[in-house]
Coordinates of N, CA and C in Angstrom, one line a residue:
Chain G
G14 N -42.1 58.9 8.7 CA -43.6 58.8 8.4 C -44.4 59.2 9.5
E15 N -45.7 59.0 9.3 CA -46.7 59.3 10.4 C -46.7 58.3 11.5
N16 N -46.9 58.7 12.7 CA -46.9 57.8 13.9 C -48.2 58.2 14.7
V17 N -49.0 57.3 15.0 CA -50.3 57.6 15.7 C -50.2 56.8 17.0
E18 N -50.3 57.5 18.1 CA -50.4 56.8 19.4 C -51.8 56.9 19.9
Q19 N -52.3 55.8 20.5 CA -53.7 55.7 21.0 C -53.8 55.2 22.4
H20 N -54.6 55.9 23.2 CA -54.7 55.5 24.6 C -56.2 55.7 25.1
P21 N -56.7 54.9 26.0 CA -56.0 53.7 26.6 C -56.1 52.5 25.7
S22 N -55.4 51.5 26.0 CA -55.5 50.2 25.2 C -56.8 49.5 25.6
T23 N -57.2 49.6 26.8 CA -58.5 49.0 27.3 C -59.2 50.0 28.1
L24 N -60.5 50.0 28.0 CA -61.4 51.0 28.7 C -62.7 50.3 29.1
S25 N -62.9 50.2 30.4 CA -64.1 49.6 30.9 C -65.0 50.6 31.5
V26 N -66.3 50.7 31.1 CA -67.2 51.6 31.7 C -68.5 50.9 32.0
Q27 N -69.3 51.6 32.8 CA -70.7 51.1 33.1 C -71.6 51.7 32.0
E28 N -72.6 51.0 31.7 CA -73.7 51.4 30.8 C -74.2 52.8 31.3
G29 N -74.2 53.7 30.3 CA -74.7 55.1 30.6 C -73.6 56.1 30.9
D30 N -72.4 55.6 31.2 CA -71.3 56.4 31.4 C -70.7 56.9 30.0
S31 N -69.8 57.9 30.1 CA -69.2 58.4 28.9 C -67.8 57.7 28.8
A32 N -67.4 57.6 27.5 CA -66.0 57.0 27.2 C -65.3 58.0 26.3
V33 N -64.0 58.1 26.6 CA -63.1 59.0 25.8 C -61.9 58.2 25.4
I34 N -61.6 58.3 24.2 CA -60.4 57.6 23.6 C -59.5 58.7 23.0
K35 N -58.2 58.7 23.3 CA -57.4 59.8 22.8 C -56.3 59.3 21.8
C36 N -56.0 60.1 20.8 CA -54.9 59.8 19.9 C -54.1 61.0 19.6
T37 N -52.8 60.8 19.5 CA -51.9 61.8 19.0 C -51.2 61.4 17.7
Y38 N -50.8 62.4 16.9 CA -50.2 62.1 15.7 C -48.9 62.9 15.5
S39 N -48.0 62.5 14.7 CA -46.7 63.2 14.6 C -46.6 64.1 13.4
D40 N -47.3 63.8 12.3 CA -47.1 64.6 11.1 C -48.1 65.7 11.0
S41 N -47.6 66.9 11.1 CA -48.4 68.1 11.1 C -49.2 68.3 9.8
A42 N -48.8 67.6 8.8 CA -49.4 67.7 7.5 C -50.7 66.8 7.4
S43 N -50.9 66.0 8.3 CA -52.1 65.1 8.3 C -53.3 65.9 8.3
N44 N -54.3 65.5 7.5 CA -55.5 66.4 7.4 C -56.8 65.7 7.5
Y45 N -56.8 64.4 7.8 CA -58.0 63.6 7.8 C -57.9 62.6 8.9
F46 N -58.9 62.5 9.8 CA -58.8 61.7 11.0 C -60.0 60.9 11.2
P47 N -60.1 59.6 10.7 CA -61.2 58.8 10.9 C -61.1 57.9 12.1
W48 N -62.3 57.5 12.6 CA -62.4 56.5 13.7 C -63.2 55.3 13.2
Y49 N -62.6 54.1 13.5 CA -63.2 52.9 13.1 C -63.6 52.1 14.3
K50 N -64.8 51.4 14.2 CA -65.2 50.5 15.2 C -65.2 49.1 14.7
Q51 N -64.6 48.2 15.4 CA -64.5 46.8 14.9 C -65.0 45.8 16.0
E52 N -66.1 45.2 15.7 CA -66.7 44.2 16.6 C -66.0 42.9 16.4
L53 N -66.0 42.0 17.3 CA -65.3 40.8 17.2 C -65.7 40.0 16.0
G54 N -64.7 39.7 15.2 CA -65.0 38.9 14.0 C -65.6 39.7 12.8
K55 N -65.7 41.0 13.0 CA -66.3 41.8 11.9 C -65.3 42.7 11.3
R56 N -65.8 43.4 10.3 CA -64.9 44.4 9.6 C -64.8 45.7 10.3
P57 N -63.7 46.4 10.2 CA -63.7 47.8 10.7 C -64.7 48.6 10.0
Q58 N -65.5 49.4 10.8 CA -66.5 50.3 10.2 C -66.3 51.7 10.6
L59 N -66.3 52.6 9.6 CA -66.1 54.0 9.9 C -67.3 54.5 10.7
I60 N -67.0 55.1 11.8 CA -68.1 55.6 12.6 C -68.2 57.2 12.6
I61 N -67.1 57.8 12.5 CA -67.0 59.2 12.4 C -65.7 59.6 11.9
D62 N -65.6 60.8 11.3 CA -64.3 61.3 10.9 C -64.3 62.8 11.0
I63 N -63.1 63.4 10.9 CA -63.0 64.9 11.1 C -61.9 65.3 10.1
R64 N -62.1 66.4 9.5 CA -61.1 67.0 8.6 C -60.3 68.1 9.4
S65 N -59.2 68.5 8.9 CA -58.3 69.4 9.6 C -58.8 70.8 9.7
N66 N -59.9 71.1 9.0 CA -60.4 72.5 9.0 C -61.5 72.7 10.0
V67 N -61.8 71.7 10.8 CA -62.8 71.8 11.8 C -62.3 71.3 13.1
G68 N -62.9 71.8 14.3 CA -62.4 71.4 15.6 C -63.2 70.3 16.2
E69 N -64.5 70.2 15.8 CA -65.3 69.2 16.5 C -66.4 68.8 15.5
K70 N -66.8 67.6 15.7 CA -67.9 67.0 14.8 C -68.7 66.0 15.7
K71 N -70.0 66.1 15.6 CA -70.9 65.3 16.4 C -71.8 64.5 15.5
D72 N -72.2 63.3 16.0 CA -73.2 62.4 15.3 C -73.9 61.7 16.4
Q73 N -75.0 62.2 16.9 CA -75.8 61.6 18.0 C -74.9 61.4 19.2
R74 N -74.6 60.2 19.6 CA -73.9 60.0 20.9 C -72.4 60.0 20.7
I75 N -71.9 60.2 19.5 CA -70.5 60.2 19.2 C -70.0 61.5 18.8
A76 N -68.9 61.9 19.3 CA -68.3 63.2 18.9 C -66.8 63.0 18.7
V77 N -66.2 63.8 17.9 CA -64.7 63.8 17.7 C -64.2 65.2 17.8
T78 N -63.1 65.4 18.6 CA -62.5 66.7 18.7 C -61.1 66.7 18.1
L79 N -60.6 67.8 17.5 CA -59.3 67.8 17.0 C -58.6 69.1 17.4
N80 N -57.4 68.9 17.9 CA -56.5 70.0 18.3 C -55.3 70.0 17.4
K81 N -55.3 70.8 16.4 CA -54.2 70.7 15.4 C -52.9 71.2 16.0
T82 N -53.0 72.2 16.9 CA -51.8 72.7 17.5 C -51.1 71.7 18.3
A83 N -51.8 70.9 19.1 CA -51.3 69.9 20.0 C -51.1 68.6 19.2
K84 N -51.7 68.5 18.1 CA -51.7 67.3 17.2 C -52.3 66.1 18.0
H85 N -53.5 66.3 18.5 CA -54.2 65.2 19.1 C -55.7 65.3 18.8
F86 N -56.4 64.2 18.7 CA -57.8 64.1 18.5 C -58.4 63.0 19.4
S87 N -59.7 63.2 19.7 CA -60.3 62.3 20.7 C -61.7 61.9 20.2
L88 N -62.1 60.7 20.6 CA -63.4 60.2 20.4 C -64.2 60.2 21.7
H89 N -65.4 60.8 21.7 CA -66.2 60.8 22.9 C -67.5 60.1 22.6
I90 N -67.8 59.1 23.4 CA -69.1 58.4 23.3 C -69.8 58.7 24.6
T91 N -71.0 59.2 24.5 CA -71.9 59.5 25.7 C -72.9 58.4 25.8
E92 N -73.5 58.3 27.0 CA -74.6 57.3 27.3 C -74.2 56.0 26.6
T93 N -73.1 55.4 27.0 CA -72.6 54.2 26.4 C -73.6 53.0 26.6
Q94 N -73.7 52.1 25.7 CA -74.6 51.0 25.7 C -73.7 49.7 25.5
P95 N -74.2 48.6 25.9 CA -73.4 47.3 25.7 C -73.0 47.1 24.3
E96 N -73.8 47.5 23.3 CA -73.5 47.3 21.9 C -72.4 48.2 21.4
D97 N -71.9 49.2 22.3 CA -70.8 50.0 21.9 C -69.5 49.2 22.2
S98 N -69.6 48.1 22.9 CA -68.4 47.3 23.2 C -67.8 46.8 21.9
A99 N -66.5 47.1 21.7 CA -65.8 46.8 20.4 C -64.4 47.3 20.6
V100 N -63.6 47.1 19.5 CA -62.2 47.7 19.5 C -62.4 49.0 18.6
Y101 N -61.9 50.1 19.0 CA -61.9 51.3 18.3 C -60.5 51.7 17.8
F102 N -60.4 52.0 16.6 CA -59.1 52.4 16.0 C -59.2 53.9 15.5
C103 N -58.2 54.7 15.9 CA -58.1 56.0 15.3 C -57.1 55.9 14.1
A104 N -57.2 56.8 13.3 CA -56.2 56.8 12.1 C -56.0 58.3 11.7
A105 N -54.9 58.5 11.0 CA -54.5 59.8 10.5 C -54.1 59.6 9.0
R106 N -54.4 60.5 8.2 CA -54.1 60.4 6.8 C -53.1 61.6 6.5
P107 N -51.8 61.2 6.3 CA -50.9 62.2 6.0 C -50.8 62.5 4.5
L108 N -50.4 63.7 4.1 CA -50.2 64.0 2.7 C -48.7 64.0 2.5
N109 N -48.2 63.1 1.7 CA -46.8 63.1 1.4 C -46.6 63.4 -0.1
S110 N -45.5 63.1 -0.6 CA -45.2 63.6 -2.0 C -46.0 63.0 -3.0
G111 N -46.5 61.8 -2.8 CA -47.2 61.1 -3.8 C -48.6 60.7 -3.4
Y112 N -48.7 59.5 -2.8 CA -50.0 59.0 -2.4 C -50.1 59.1 -0.9
S113 N -51.3 59.1 -0.4 CA -51.4 59.2 1.1 C -52.3 58.0 1.5
T114 N -52.0 57.4 2.6 CA -52.7 56.3 3.1 C -53.0 56.5 4.6
L115 N -53.8 55.7 5.2 CA -54.1 55.8 6.6 C -53.0 55.1 7.5
T116 N -52.7 55.8 8.6 CA -51.9 55.2 9.6 C -52.7 55.0 10.8
F117 N -52.8 53.8 11.3 CA -53.7 53.5 12.4 C -53.1 53.5 13.8
G118 N -53.8 53.9 14.8 CA -53.4 53.7 16.2 C -53.5 52.2 16.5
K119 N -53.1 51.8 17.7 CA -53.0 50.4 18.1 C -54.4 49.9 18.6
G120 N -55.3 50.7 18.7 CA -56.7 50.3 19.1 C -57.0 50.4 20.6
T121 N -58.2 50.6 20.9 CA -58.7 50.6 22.3 C -59.9 49.6 22.4
M122 N -59.8 48.7 23.3 CA -60.9 47.8 23.5 C -61.8 48.4 24.5
L123 N -63.0 48.7 24.1 CA -64.0 49.3 25.0 C -65.0 48.2 25.5
L124 N -65.1 48.1 26.8 CA -66.1 47.2 27.3 C -67.1 47.9 28.1
V125 N -68.4 47.8 27.7 CA -69.5 48.5 28.4 C -70.3 47.4 29.2
S126 N -70.3 47.5 30.5 CA -71.0 46.6 31.3 C -72.4 47.0 31.6
P127 N -73.4 46.1 31.5 CA -74.8 46.5 31.7 C -75.0 46.9 33.2
Chain W
D23 N -75.0 49.7 -5.0 CA -74.3 48.8 -4.1 C -73.2 49.6 -3.3
T24 N -73.3 49.5 -2.0 CA -72.4 50.3 -1.2 C -71.5 49.4 -0.4
E25 N -71.2 48.3 -0.8 CA -70.4 47.3 0.0 C -69.2 46.9 -0.8
V26 N -68.2 46.5 0.0 CA -67.0 45.7 -0.5 C -67.2 44.3 -0.1
T27 N -67.1 43.4 -1.0 CA -67.3 42.0 -0.7 C -66.0 41.2 -0.9
Q28 N -65.9 40.2 -0.1 CA -64.7 39.3 -0.2 C -65.0 37.9 -0.1
T29 N -64.3 37.1 -0.9 CA -64.4 35.6 -0.9 C -63.1 35.0 -0.9
P30 N -62.9 33.8 -0.2 CA -63.9 33.2 0.7 C -63.9 33.9 2.0
K31 N -64.8 33.5 2.9 CA -64.8 34.0 4.3 C -63.7 33.4 5.1
H32 N -63.5 32.1 4.9 CA -62.5 31.4 5.6 C -61.7 30.6 4.6
L33 N -60.4 30.4 4.9 CA -59.5 29.6 4.0 C -58.5 29.0 4.9
V34 N -58.3 27.6 4.7 CA -57.3 26.9 5.3 C -56.4 26.3 4.2
M35 N -55.1 26.5 4.3 CA -54.2 26.1 3.3 C -52.9 25.6 3.9
G36 N -52.3 24.6 3.2 CA -51.0 24.1 3.5 C -49.9 25.0 3.0
M37 N -48.7 24.8 3.5 CA -47.6 25.7 3.1 C -47.2 25.5 1.6
T38 N -47.7 24.4 1.0 CA -47.3 24.2 -0.4 C -48.4 24.6 -1.4
N39 N -49.6 25.0 -0.8 CA -50.7 25.3 -1.7 C -50.6 26.6 -2.4
K40 N -51.4 26.8 -3.4 CA -51.6 28.1 -4.1 C -53.1 28.4 -4.0
K41 N -53.4 29.5 -3.5 CA -54.8 30.0 -3.4 C -54.9 31.4 -3.7
S42 N -56.2 31.9 -3.9 CA -56.4 33.3 -4.2 C -57.5 33.9 -3.3
L43 N -57.4 35.1 -2.9 CA -58.4 35.8 -2.2 C -59.0 36.8 -3.2
K44 N -60.3 37.0 -3.1 CA -61.0 37.9 -4.1 C -61.7 39.0 -3.4
C45 N -61.7 40.2 -4.0 CA -62.4 41.4 -3.4 C -63.1 42.1 -4.6
E46 N -64.3 42.6 -4.3 CA -65.1 43.2 -5.3 C -65.8 44.4 -4.7
Q47 N -65.9 45.5 -5.5 CA -66.7 46.7 -5.1 C -67.3 47.3 -6.4
H48 N -68.5 47.8 -6.2 CA -69.2 48.4 -7.3 C -69.7 49.8 -7.0
M49 N -68.8 50.5 -6.3 CA -69.1 51.9 -5.9 C -68.3 52.9 -6.8
G50 N -67.7 52.4 -7.8 CA -66.9 53.3 -8.7 C -65.6 53.8 -8.1
H51 N -65.2 53.1 -7.0 CA -64.0 53.6 -6.4 C -62.8 53.2 -7.2
R52 N -61.8 54.1 -7.2 CA -60.6 53.8 -8.1 C -59.3 53.5 -7.2
A53 N -59.5 53.4 -5.9 CA -58.4 53.0 -5.1 C -58.8 51.8 -4.3
M54 N -58.0 50.7 -4.3 CA -58.3 49.5 -3.6 C -57.1 49.0 -2.8
Y55 N -57.3 48.5 -1.6 CA -56.3 48.2 -0.7 C -56.3 46.8 -0.2
W56 N -55.2 46.2 0.1 CA -55.1 44.9 0.9 C -54.4 45.2 2.2
Y57 N -55.1 44.8 3.3 CA -54.5 44.9 4.6 C -54.4 43.5 5.2
K58 N -53.5 43.3 6.1 CA -53.4 42.1 7.0 C -53.7 42.5 8.4
Q59 N -54.5 41.8 9.1 CA -54.8 42.1 10.5 C -54.6 40.9 11.4
K60 N -53.7 41.0 12.3 CA -53.6 40.0 13.4 C -54.5 40.3 14.5
A61 N -54.8 39.3 15.3 CA -55.7 39.5 16.4 C -55.2 40.6 17.4
K62 N -56.2 41.5 17.7 CA -56.0 42.6 18.6 C -55.0 43.6 18.1
K63 N -54.8 43.6 16.8 CA -53.8 44.6 16.2 C -54.6 45.4 15.2
P64 N -54.0 46.6 14.8 CA -54.7 47.4 13.8 C -54.4 46.8 12.4
P65 N -55.2 47.1 11.4 CA -54.9 46.7 10.0 C -53.6 47.2 9.6
E66 N -52.8 46.3 8.9 CA -51.5 46.6 8.5 C -51.5 46.7 6.9
L67 N -51.2 47.8 6.4 CA -51.3 48.0 4.9 C -50.3 47.1 4.2
M68 N -50.8 46.4 3.1 CA -49.9 45.6 2.3 C -49.7 46.2 0.9
F69 N -50.8 46.4 0.2 CA -50.7 46.9 -1.2 C -51.8 47.9 -1.4
V70 N -51.5 48.8 -2.3 CA -52.6 49.8 -2.8 C -52.5 49.9 -4.3
Y71 N -53.7 49.8 -4.9 CA -53.9 50.0 -6.3 C -54.7 51.3 -6.5
S72 N -54.2 52.1 -7.4 CA -54.8 53.3 -7.8 C -55.0 53.3 -9.3
Y73 N -56.3 53.4 -9.7 CA -56.6 53.3 -11.2 C -55.9 52.0 -11.8
E74 N -56.1 50.9 -11.1 CA -55.7 49.6 -11.5 C -54.2 49.4 -11.6
K75 N -53.5 50.4 -11.1 CA -52.0 50.3 -11.1 C -51.5 50.1 -9.7
L76 N -50.5 49.2 -9.5 CA -50.0 49.1 -8.1 C -49.2 50.3 -7.8
S77 N -49.7 51.0 -6.7 CA -49.1 52.3 -6.3 C -48.2 52.1 -5.1
I78 N -48.6 51.2 -4.2 CA -47.8 51.0 -2.9 C -47.7 49.5 -2.7
N79 N -46.5 49.1 -2.4 CA -46.2 47.8 -1.9 C -45.3 48.0 -0.6
E80 N -45.9 47.7 0.5 CA -45.3 47.9 1.8 C -44.3 46.8 2.1
S81 N -43.3 46.6 1.1 CA -42.3 45.6 1.3 C -42.9 44.2 1.7
V82 N -43.9 43.8 1.0 CA -44.6 42.5 1.3 C -43.8 41.4 0.6
P83 N -43.6 40.3 1.3 CA -42.9 39.1 0.7 C -43.5 38.7 -0.6
S84 N -42.7 38.2 -1.5 CA -43.2 37.8 -2.8 C -44.2 36.6 -2.8
R85 N -44.3 36.0 -1.7 CA -45.3 34.9 -1.6 C -46.7 35.4 -1.7
F86 N -46.9 36.8 -1.5 CA -48.1 37.4 -1.7 C -48.1 38.2 -3.0
S87 N -49.0 38.0 -3.9 CA -49.0 38.6 -5.2 C -50.3 39.2 -5.5
P88 N -50.4 40.6 -5.6 CA -51.7 41.2 -5.8 C -51.9 41.3 -7.3
E89 N -53.2 41.5 -7.6 CA -53.6 41.6 -9.0 C -54.9 42.5 -9.1
C90 N -55.0 43.4 -10.0 CA -56.2 44.2 -10.2 C -56.7 44.1 -11.6
P91 N -57.5 43.1 -11.9 CA -57.9 42.8 -13.3 C -58.7 44.0 -13.9
N92 N -59.5 44.6 -13.1 CA -60.3 45.8 -13.5 C -60.6 46.7 -12.3
S93 N -61.3 47.8 -12.6 CA -61.6 48.8 -11.5 C -62.4 48.2 -10.4
S94 N -63.1 47.1 -10.6 CA -64.0 46.6 -9.5 C -63.4 45.4 -8.8
L95 N -62.4 44.8 -9.3 CA -61.9 43.6 -8.7 C -60.4 43.7 -8.2
L96 N -60.2 43.0 -7.1 CA -58.8 43.0 -6.6 C -58.6 41.6 -6.1
N97 N -57.5 41.0 -6.5 CA -57.1 39.6 -6.1 C -55.8 39.6 -5.3
L98 N -55.7 38.6 -4.4 CA -54.4 38.4 -3.7 C -54.1 37.0 -3.9
H99 N -53.0 36.7 -4.6 CA -52.6 35.3 -4.9 C -51.6 34.9 -3.8
L100 N -51.8 33.7 -3.3 CA -51.0 33.2 -2.2 C -50.2 32.0 -2.6
H101 N -49.0 31.9 -2.3 CA -48.2 30.7 -2.6 C -47.1 30.6 -1.6
A102 N -46.9 29.3 -1.2 CA -45.8 29.0 -0.2 C -45.9 29.8 1.0
L103 N -47.1 30.0 1.6 CA -47.2 30.8 2.8 C -46.6 30.1 4.0
Q104 N -46.4 30.8 5.1 CA -45.9 30.3 6.3 C -47.0 30.4 7.4
P105 N -46.9 29.6 8.4 CA -47.9 29.7 9.5 C -48.1 31.1 10.1
E106 N -47.0 31.9 10.1 CA -47.2 33.2 10.7 C -47.9 34.2 9.7
D107 N -48.3 33.7 8.5 CA -49.1 34.5 7.6 C -50.6 34.3 8.0
S108 N -50.9 33.5 8.9 CA -52.3 33.3 9.3 C -52.8 34.6 9.9
A109 N -53.9 35.1 9.4 CA -54.4 36.4 9.8 C -55.8 36.6 9.1
L110 N -56.4 37.8 9.4 CA -57.6 38.2 8.7 C -57.1 39.2 7.6
Y111 N -57.4 38.9 6.4 CA -57.0 39.7 5.3 C -58.2 40.5 4.8
L112 N -58.0 41.8 4.9 CA -59.1 42.8 4.6 C -58.8 43.5 3.3
C113 N -59.8 43.7 2.6 CA -59.8 44.5 1.4 C -60.5 45.8 1.7
A114 N -60.1 46.9 1.1 CA -60.8 48.2 1.3 C -60.8 48.9 0.0
S115 N -61.7 49.9 -0.1 CA -61.7 50.7 -1.3 C -62.0 52.2 -0.9
S116 N -61.6 53.1 -1.7 CA -61.9 54.5 -1.5 C -62.1 55.1 -2.8
Q117 N -62.7 56.3 -2.8 CA -63.0 56.9 -4.1 C -61.8 57.2 -4.9
D118 N -60.8 57.7 -4.2 CA -59.5 58.0 -4.9 C -58.5 58.1 -3.8
M119 N -57.2 58.3 -4.2 CA -56.2 58.4 -3.2 C -55.0 59.3 -3.6
R120 N -55.1 59.9 -4.8 CA -54.0 60.7 -5.2 C -53.9 61.9 -4.4
Q121 N -52.7 62.5 -4.3 CA -52.5 63.7 -3.6 C -53.4 64.8 -4.2
G122 N -54.0 65.5 -3.4 CA -54.9 66.6 -3.9 C -56.3 66.2 -4.1
A123 N -56.6 64.9 -4.1 CA -57.9 64.4 -4.3 C -58.7 64.8 -3.0
S124 N -60.0 64.8 -3.1 CA -60.9 65.0 -2.0 C -60.7 63.9 -0.9
Y125 N -61.0 64.2 0.3 CA -60.8 63.3 1.4 C -61.5 62.0 1.1
N126 N -60.9 60.9 1.5 CA -61.4 59.6 1.0 C -61.6 58.7 2.2
E127 N -62.9 58.4 2.4 CA -63.2 57.4 3.4 C -62.8 56.0 2.8
Q128 N -62.3 55.2 3.6 CA -62.0 53.8 3.2 C -63.1 52.9 3.7
F129 N -63.6 52.1 2.9 CA -64.7 51.1 3.2 C -64.1 49.7 3.2
F130 N -64.2 49.0 4.3 CA -63.6 47.7 4.4 C -64.6 46.6 4.0
G131 N -64.0 45.5 3.4 CA -64.8 44.3 3.2 C -64.8 43.5 4.5
P132 N -65.5 42.4 4.6 CA -65.7 41.6 5.8 C -64.4 40.8 6.1
G133 N -63.5 40.6 5.1 CA -62.3 39.9 5.4 C -62.3 38.5 5.1
T134 N -61.1 37.9 4.8 CA -61.0 36.5 4.7 C -60.1 36.0 5.9
R135 N -60.6 35.1 6.7 CA -59.8 34.5 7.8 C -59.0 33.4 7.2
L136 N -57.7 33.6 7.2 CA -56.7 32.7 6.6 C -56.0 31.9 7.7
T137 N -55.9 30.6 7.5 CA -55.1 29.8 8.4 C -54.2 29.0 7.6
V138 N -52.9 29.1 7.9 CA -51.8 28.3 7.2 C -51.3 27.2 8.1
L139 N -51.5 26.0 7.6 CA -51.0 24.9 8.4 C -49.6 24.4 8.1

């Protein structure tokens, strides 16, 4: 099945800096890659996603890039703010013979210091 | 309504108790999911219902019993749980999940924090 590796496990940045979180996946048939942000005690919230037919997608300070050949995708957060502090999970959605579900990475705890 | 709701928010139960977790969505989604999440870990898929039929059971112990009474509701019945079952139980829904369907964002509920004593 699909395997998603996520790095780093912890990332500390100063407010205003950029943050990059990277994920690799194993199943070349995966075609949908969402990123979730989970604040302490809250639900995972979808913040951005990318389909396999595009290489980059931006939404204000957040961007995701996808390299299908290398089977990796990355989350980029610019001008980080303390409220960006959370755990971020990447995921991949493989297409198998029947139903497809999300396979999550292990998460990255992002800490943004004022 | 663009939310997934879950009740209760917190639940404490003994190992001999029977309890149920409830999940509801009114977005017309036809796929609903139960996940278990331990602290500092990603959500771990337990069950998936598609069009009110159980489609995926990720080898979950029988002390967890899912039920989908209709397209808006999803229950998780709990019986004879173990302390290691203590976790955040998340419900999620998506428009569809069959192969070939359009890409499906999964929307999560706030979760039920379960403690088994």
